[in-house]
mmCIF file with all atom_site columns, C-alpha atoms in Angstrom:
data_model
loop_
_atom_site.group_PDB
_atom_site.id
_atom_site.type_symbol
_atom_site.label_atom_id
_atom_site.label_alt_id
_atom_site.label_comp_id
_atom_site.label_asym_id
_atom_site.label_entity_id
_atom_site.label_seq_id
_atom_site.pdbx_PDB_ins_code
_atom_site.Cartn_x
_atom_site.Cartn_y
_atom_site.Cartn_z
_atom_site.occupancy
_atom_site.B_iso_or_equiv
_atom_site.pdbx_formal_charge
_atom_site.auth_seq_id
_atom_site.auth_comp_id
_atom_site.auth_asym_id
_atom_site.auth_atom_id
_atom_site.pdbx_PDB_model_num
ATOM 1   C CA . MET A 1 1   ? 94.493  -77.275 -1.416  1.00 0.00 ? 1   MET A CA 1
ATOM 2   C CA . HIS A 1 2   ? 92.287  -74.039 -0.142  1.00 0.00 ? 2   HIS A CA 1
ATOM 3   C CA . ARG A 1 3   ? 91.466  -72.600 -3.390  1.00 0.00 ? 3   ARG A CA 1
ATOM 4   C CA . SER A 1 4   ? 89.029  -69.478 -2.186  1.00 0.00 ? 4   SER A CA 1
ATOM 5   C CA . SER A 1 5   ? 88.269  -66.847 0.496   1.00 0.00 ? 5   SER A CA 1
ATOM 6   C CA . PRO A 1 6   ? 86.854  -68.586 4.078   1.00 0.00 ? 6   PRO A CA 1
ATOM 7   C CA . SER A 1 7   ? 83.408  -67.026 2.626   1.00 0.00 ? 7   SER A CA 1
ATOM 8   C CA . ILE A 1 8   ? 82.048  -66.222 -0.784  1.00 0.00 ? 8   ILE A CA 1
ATOM 9   C CA . ALA A 1 9   ? 79.075  -65.398 -0.106  1.00 0.00 ? 9   ALA A CA 1
ATOM 10  C CA . SER A 1 10  ? 79.250  -61.873 -1.189  1.00 0.00 ? 10  SER A CA 1
ATOM 11  C CA . LEU A 1 11  ? 81.165  -63.136 -4.380  1.00 0.00 ? 11  LEU A CA 1
ATOM 12  C CA . ALA A 1 12  ? 78.492  -65.463 -4.950  1.00 0.00 ? 12  ALA A CA 1
ATOM 13  C CA . ALA A 1 13  ? 75.632  -62.954 -4.547  1.00 0.00 ? 13  ALA A CA 1
ATOM 14  C CA . ALA A 1 14  ? 77.456  -60.440 -7.206  1.00 0.00 ? 14  ALA A CA 1
ATOM 15  C CA . LEU A 1 15  ? 78.384  -63.140 -9.345  1.00 0.00 ? 15  LEU A CA 1
ATOM 16  C CA . ALA A 1 16  ? 74.668  -64.468 -9.662  1.00 0.00 ? 16  ALA A CA 1
ATOM 17  C CA . LYS A 1 17  ? 73.410  -60.959 -10.725 1.00 0.00 ? 17  LYS A CA 1
ATOM 18  C CA . ALA A 1 18  ? 76.219  -60.727 -13.331 1.00 0.00 ? 18  ALA A CA 1
ATOM 19  C CA . GLN A 1 19  ? 75.237  -63.892 -14.621 1.00 0.00 ? 19  GLN A CA 1
ATOM 20  C CA . ALA A 1 20  ? 71.693  -62.650 -15.294 1.00 0.00 ? 20  ALA A CA 1
ATOM 21  C CA . GLU A 1 21  ? 72.921  -59.683 -16.885 1.00 0.00 ? 21  GLU A CA 1
ATOM 22  C CA . LEU A 1 22  ? 75.161  -61.278 -19.395 1.00 0.00 ? 22  LEU A CA 1
ATOM 23  C CA . VAL A 1 23  ? 74.235  -61.661 -23.146 1.00 0.00 ? 23  VAL A CA 1
ATOM 24  C CA . ASN A 1 24  ? 75.714  -63.175 -25.968 1.00 0.00 ? 24  ASN A CA 1
ATOM 25  C CA . PRO A 1 25  ? 77.976  -61.344 -28.309 1.00 0.00 ? 25  PRO A CA 1
ATOM 26  C CA . GLU A 1 26  ? 76.734  -60.622 -31.849 1.00 0.00 ? 26  GLU A CA 1
ATOM 27  C CA . LYS A 1 27  ? 77.968  -63.082 -34.404 1.00 0.00 ? 27  LYS A CA 1
ATOM 28  C CA . SER A 1 28  ? 79.447  -60.199 -36.359 1.00 0.00 ? 28  SER A CA 1
ATOM 29  C CA . LEU A 1 29  ? 82.353  -62.396 -38.576 1.00 0.00 ? 29  LEU A CA 1
ATOM 30  C CA . THR A 1 30  ? 82.002  -65.054 -41.245 1.00 0.00 ? 30  THR A CA 1
ATOM 31  C CA . ALA A 1 31  ? 84.337  -67.733 -41.495 1.00 0.00 ? 31  ALA A CA 1
ATOM 32  C CA . THR A 1 32  ? 84.568  -70.302 -44.673 1.00 0.00 ? 32  THR A CA 1
ATOM 33  C CA . ILE A 1 33  ? 85.668  -73.949 -44.290 1.00 0.00 ? 33  ILE A CA 1
ATOM 34  C CA . ARG A 1 34  ? 87.225  -74.833 -47.581 1.00 0.00 ? 34  ARG A CA 1
ATOM 35  C CA . SER A 1 35  ? 85.878  -78.464 -48.814 1.00 0.00 ? 35  SER A CA 1
ATOM 36  C CA . ALA A 1 36  ? 88.880  -80.716 -49.693 1.00 0.00 ? 36  ALA A CA 1
ATOM 37  C CA . GLU A 1 37  ? 86.577  -82.967 -52.056 1.00 0.00 ? 37  GLU A CA 1
ATOM 38  C CA . ARG A 1 38  ? 86.062  -82.026 -55.514 1.00 0.00 ? 38  ARG A CA 1
ATOM 39  C CA . GLY A 1 39  ? 82.559  -80.829 -56.217 1.00 0.00 ? 39  GLY A CA 1
ATOM 40  C CA . SER A 1 40  ? 81.835  -80.499 -52.431 1.00 0.00 ? 40  SER A CA 1
ATOM 41  C CA . THR A 1 41  ? 80.425  -77.073 -51.403 1.00 0.00 ? 41  THR A CA 1
ATOM 42  C CA . ASP A 1 42  ? 82.052  -75.063 -48.974 1.00 0.00 ? 42  ASP A CA 1
ATOM 43  C CA . ARG A 1 43  ? 80.750  -74.244 -45.717 1.00 0.00 ? 43  ARG A CA 1
ATOM 44  C CA . THR A 1 44  ? 80.255  -70.856 -43.868 1.00 0.00 ? 44  THR A CA 1
ATOM 45  C CA . PHE A 1 45  ? 79.164  -69.682 -40.126 1.00 0.00 ? 45  PHE A CA 1
ATOM 46  C CA . ARG A 1 46  ? 78.861  -67.024 -38.467 1.00 0.00 ? 46  ARG A CA 1
ATOM 47  C CA . TYR A 1 47  ? 80.707  -66.454 -35.175 1.00 0.00 ? 47  TYR A CA 1
ATOM 48  C CA . ALA A 1 48  ? 81.397  -63.450 -32.790 1.00 0.00 ? 48  ALA A CA 1
ATOM 49  C CA . PRO A 1 49  ? 84.880  -62.317 -32.041 1.00 0.00 ? 49  PRO A CA 1
ATOM 50  C CA . LEU A 1 50  ? 86.631  -63.426 -28.881 1.00 0.00 ? 50  LEU A CA 1
ATOM 51  C CA . SER A 1 51  ? 86.851  -59.445 -28.114 1.00 0.00 ? 51  SER A CA 1
ATOM 52  C CA . SER A 1 52  ? 83.314  -58.711 -28.259 1.00 0.00 ? 52  SER A CA 1
ATOM 53  C CA . GLY A 1 53  ? 82.730  -61.493 -25.457 1.00 0.00 ? 53  GLY A CA 1
ATOM 54  C CA . LEU A 1 54  ? 85.415  -60.526 -23.317 1.00 0.00 ? 54  LEU A CA 1
ATOM 55  C CA . ASP A 1 55  ? 84.219  -56.860 -23.499 1.00 0.00 ? 55  ASP A CA 1
ATOM 56  C CA . ILE A 1 56  ? 80.587  -57.983 -22.279 1.00 0.00 ? 56  ILE A CA 1
ATOM 57  C CA . VAL A 1 57  ? 82.078  -60.057 -19.541 1.00 0.00 ? 57  VAL A CA 1
ATOM 58  C CA . ARG A 1 58  ? 84.493  -57.598 -18.229 1.00 0.00 ? 58  ARG A CA 1
ATOM 59  C CA . LYS A 1 59  ? 81.688  -54.863 -17.880 1.00 0.00 ? 59  LYS A CA 1
ATOM 60  C CA . THR A 1 60  ? 79.487  -56.696 -16.265 1.00 0.00 ? 60  THR A CA 1
ATOM 61  C CA . LEU A 1 61  ? 81.729  -58.257 -13.860 1.00 0.00 ? 61  LEU A CA 1
ATOM 62  C CA . GLY A 1 62  ? 82.887  -54.635 -13.431 1.00 0.00 ? 62  GLY A CA 1
ATOM 63  C CA . GLN A 1 63  ? 79.867  -53.420 -12.652 1.00 0.00 ? 63  GLN A CA 1
ATOM 64  C CA . HIS A 1 64  ? 79.201  -55.966 -9.980  1.00 0.00 ? 64  HIS A CA 1
ATOM 65  C CA . GLU A 1 65  ? 82.755  -55.290 -8.383  1.00 0.00 ? 65  GLU A CA 1
ATOM 66  C CA . ILE A 1 66  ? 83.914  -58.189 -9.608  1.00 0.00 ? 66  ILE A CA 1
ATOM 67  C CA . ALA A 1 67  ? 87.721  -58.539 -10.879 1.00 0.00 ? 67  ALA A CA 1
ATOM 68  C CA . THR A 1 68  ? 89.208  -61.514 -12.940 1.00 0.00 ? 68  THR A CA 1
ATOM 69  C CA . VAL A 1 69  ? 92.948  -61.952 -12.694 1.00 0.00 ? 69  VAL A CA 1
ATOM 70  C CA . GLN A 1 70  ? 94.930  -64.508 -14.693 1.00 0.00 ? 70  GLN A CA 1
ATOM 71  C CA . THR A 1 71  ? 98.669  -65.791 -13.856 1.00 0.00 ? 71  THR A CA 1
ATOM 72  C CA . THR A 1 72  ? 100.438 -68.688 -15.242 1.00 0.00 ? 72  THR A CA 1
ATOM 73  C CA . ALA A 1 73  ? 103.008 -70.824 -12.999 1.00 0.00 ? 73  ALA A CA 1
ATOM 74  C CA . ILE A 1 74  ? 105.628 -73.779 -14.030 1.00 0.00 ? 74  ILE A CA 1
ATOM 75  C CA . ASP A 1 75  ? 104.875 -76.770 -11.969 1.00 0.00 ? 75  ASP A CA 1
ATOM 76  C CA . GLN A 1 76  ? 108.344 -78.754 -12.214 1.00 0.00 ? 76  GLN A CA 1
ATOM 77  C CA . ALA A 1 77  ? 106.922 -81.760 -10.513 1.00 0.00 ? 77  ALA A CA 1
ATOM 78  C CA . ALA A 1 78  ? 104.154 -82.296 -12.909 1.00 0.00 ? 78  ALA A CA 1
ATOM 79  C CA . GLY A 1 79  ? 106.265 -81.019 -15.925 1.00 0.00 ? 79  GLY A CA 1
ATOM 80  C CA . VAL A 1 80  ? 103.221 -78.292 -16.742 1.00 0.00 ? 80  VAL A CA 1
ATOM 81  C CA . VAL A 1 81  ? 102.551 -74.735 -16.887 1.00 0.00 ? 81  VAL A CA 1
ATOM 82  C CA . ASN A 1 82  ? 99.397  -73.834 -15.329 1.00 0.00 ? 82  ASN A CA 1
ATOM 83  C CA . LEU A 1 83  ? 97.011  -71.256 -15.958 1.00 0.00 ? 83  LEU A CA 1
ATOM 84  C CA . THR A 1 84  ? 95.557  -69.947 -12.435 1.00 0.00 ? 84  THR A CA 1
ATOM 85  C CA . THR A 1 85  ? 92.253  -67.637 -12.985 1.00 0.00 ? 85  THR A CA 1
ATOM 86  C CA . VAL A 1 86  ? 91.046  -65.987 -9.833  1.00 0.00 ? 86  VAL A CA 1
ATOM 87  C CA . LEU A 1 87  ? 87.650  -64.146 -9.308  1.00 0.00 ? 87  LEU A CA 1
ATOM 88  C CA . ALA A 1 88  ? 88.282  -61.410 -6.850  1.00 0.00 ? 88  ALA A CA 1
ATOM 89  C CA . HIS A 1 89  ? 85.113  -59.429 -5.163  1.00 0.00 ? 89  HIS A CA 1
ATOM 90  C CA . SER A 1 90  ? 85.727  -55.703 -3.753  1.00 0.00 ? 90  SER A CA 1
ATOM 91  C CA . SER A 1 91  ? 84.379  -57.542 -0.420  1.00 0.00 ? 91  SER A CA 1
ATOM 92  C CA . GLY A 1 92  ? 87.782  -59.262 -0.155  1.00 0.00 ? 92  GLY A CA 1
ATOM 93  C CA . GLU A 1 93  ? 86.104  -62.563 -1.171  1.00 0.00 ? 93  GLU A CA 1
ATOM 94  C CA . TRP A 1 94  ? 87.879  -64.558 -4.249  1.00 0.00 ? 94  TRP A CA 1
ATOM 95  C CA . ILE A 1 95  ? 87.959  -67.989 -5.872  1.00 0.00 ? 95  ILE A CA 1
ATOM 96  C CA . ALA A 1 96  ? 90.368  -69.630 -8.034  1.00 0.00 ? 96  ALA A CA 1
ATOM 97  C CA . SER A 1 97  ? 91.298  -72.504 -10.119 1.00 0.00 ? 97  SER A CA 1
ATOM 98  C CA . ASP A 1 98  ? 93.930  -73.853 -12.453 1.00 0.00 ? 98  ASP A CA 1
ATOM 99  C CA . TRP A 1 99  ? 94.171  -75.308 -15.823 1.00 0.00 ? 99  TRP A CA 1
ATOM 100 C CA . PRO A 1 100 ? 97.200  -77.032 -17.329 1.00 0.00 ? 100 PRO A CA 1
ATOM 101 C CA . VAL A 1 101 ? 97.954  -74.891 -20.482 1.00 0.00 ? 101 VAL A CA 1
ATOM 102 C CA . CYS A 1 102 ? 100.732 -77.078 -21.804 1.00 0.00 ? 102 CYS A CA 1
ATOM 103 C CA . ALA A 1 103 ? 103.781 -79.102 -20.736 1.00 0.00 ? 103 ALA A CA 1
ATOM 104 C CA . ILE A 1 104 ? 106.781 -77.270 -20.074 1.00 0.00 ? 104 ILE A CA 1
ATOM 105 C CA . ALA A 1 105 ? 108.708 -79.187 -23.113 1.00 0.00 ? 105 ALA A CA 1
ATOM 106 C CA . GLU A 1 106 ? 106.052 -77.254 -25.268 1.00 0.00 ? 106 GLU A CA 1
ATOM 107 C CA . THR A 1 107 ? 107.203 -73.724 -24.339 1.00 0.00 ? 107 THR A CA 1
ATOM 108 C CA . ALA A 1 108 ? 109.688 -74.024 -26.787 1.00 0.00 ? 108 ALA A CA 1
ATOM 109 C CA . THR A 1 109 ? 107.625 -74.343 -29.446 1.00 0.00 ? 109 THR A CA 1
ATOM 110 C CA . PRO A 1 110 ? 105.036 -71.237 -28.402 1.00 0.00 ? 110 PRO A CA 1
ATOM 111 C CA . TYR A 1 111 ? 102.850 -72.091 -31.435 1.00 0.00 ? 111 TYR A CA 1
ATOM 112 C CA . ARG A 1 112 ? 102.231 -75.667 -29.525 1.00 0.00 ? 112 ARG A CA 1
ATOM 113 C CA . MET A 1 113 ? 100.662 -74.108 -26.380 1.00 0.00 ? 113 MET A CA 1
ATOM 114 C CA . TRP A 1 114 ? 97.936  -72.234 -28.531 1.00 0.00 ? 114 TRP A CA 1
ATOM 115 C CA . SER A 1 115 ? 96.707  -75.448 -29.620 1.00 0.00 ? 115 SER A CA 1
ATOM 116 C CA . GLN A 1 116 ? 95.098  -75.898 -26.397 1.00 0.00 ? 116 GLN A CA 1
ATOM 117 C CA . ALA A 1 117 ? 92.858  -72.915 -27.009 1.00 0.00 ? 117 ALA A CA 1
ATOM 118 C CA . SER A 1 118 ? 89.507  -73.316 -28.951 1.00 0.00 ? 118 SER A CA 1
ATOM 119 C CA . PRO A 1 119 ? 89.167  -73.119 -32.389 1.00 0.00 ? 119 PRO A CA 1
ATOM 120 C CA . GLY A 1 120 ? 87.486  -69.809 -32.699 1.00 0.00 ? 120 GLY A CA 1
ATOM 121 C CA . GLU A 1 121 ? 90.448  -68.375 -30.208 1.00 0.00 ? 121 GLU A CA 1
ATOM 122 C CA . ASN A 1 122 ? 92.854  -69.643 -32.785 1.00 0.00 ? 122 ASN A CA 1
ATOM 123 C CA . GLU A 1 123 ? 91.311  -68.435 -35.700 1.00 0.00 ? 123 GLU A CA 1
ATOM 124 C CA . GLU A 1 124 ? 90.916  -64.889 -34.413 1.00 0.00 ? 124 GLU A CA 1
ATOM 125 C CA . ARG A 1 125 ? 94.356  -65.165 -32.714 1.00 0.00 ? 125 ARG A CA 1
ATOM 126 C CA . TYR A 1 126 ? 95.938  -65.715 -36.550 1.00 0.00 ? 126 TYR A CA 1
ATOM 127 C CA . ALA A 1 127 ? 93.222  -63.900 -38.789 1.00 0.00 ? 127 ALA A CA 1
ATOM 128 C CA . LYS A 1 128 ? 94.946  -60.780 -37.959 1.00 0.00 ? 128 LYS A CA 1
#
């Protein structure tokens, strides 16, 4: 399956410049993991909210005329819901990739679909 435009030279050059400018988001939040054992201490750690990282990525990619587009589609044959991510450049060049999000059967219980997300994404999603 063809997953890119015939050429990605301009997109690759713009993406390389954007990646050189990306910085890590500030770890502005603190999480505590409660110990289940008596006498054990709780553990805490600092982390960056997902929104901070997304803001940095969107701004940097936008400055280099790169857009992200995400769509979902049901693959009946495989029995999964796929997430397609496309990086598109102002030159018209693009690249795409698919990621299986969950089984179609799990769409009846949406909370199970989110179990595929990273723990940090889930923490942030349910903390609000």
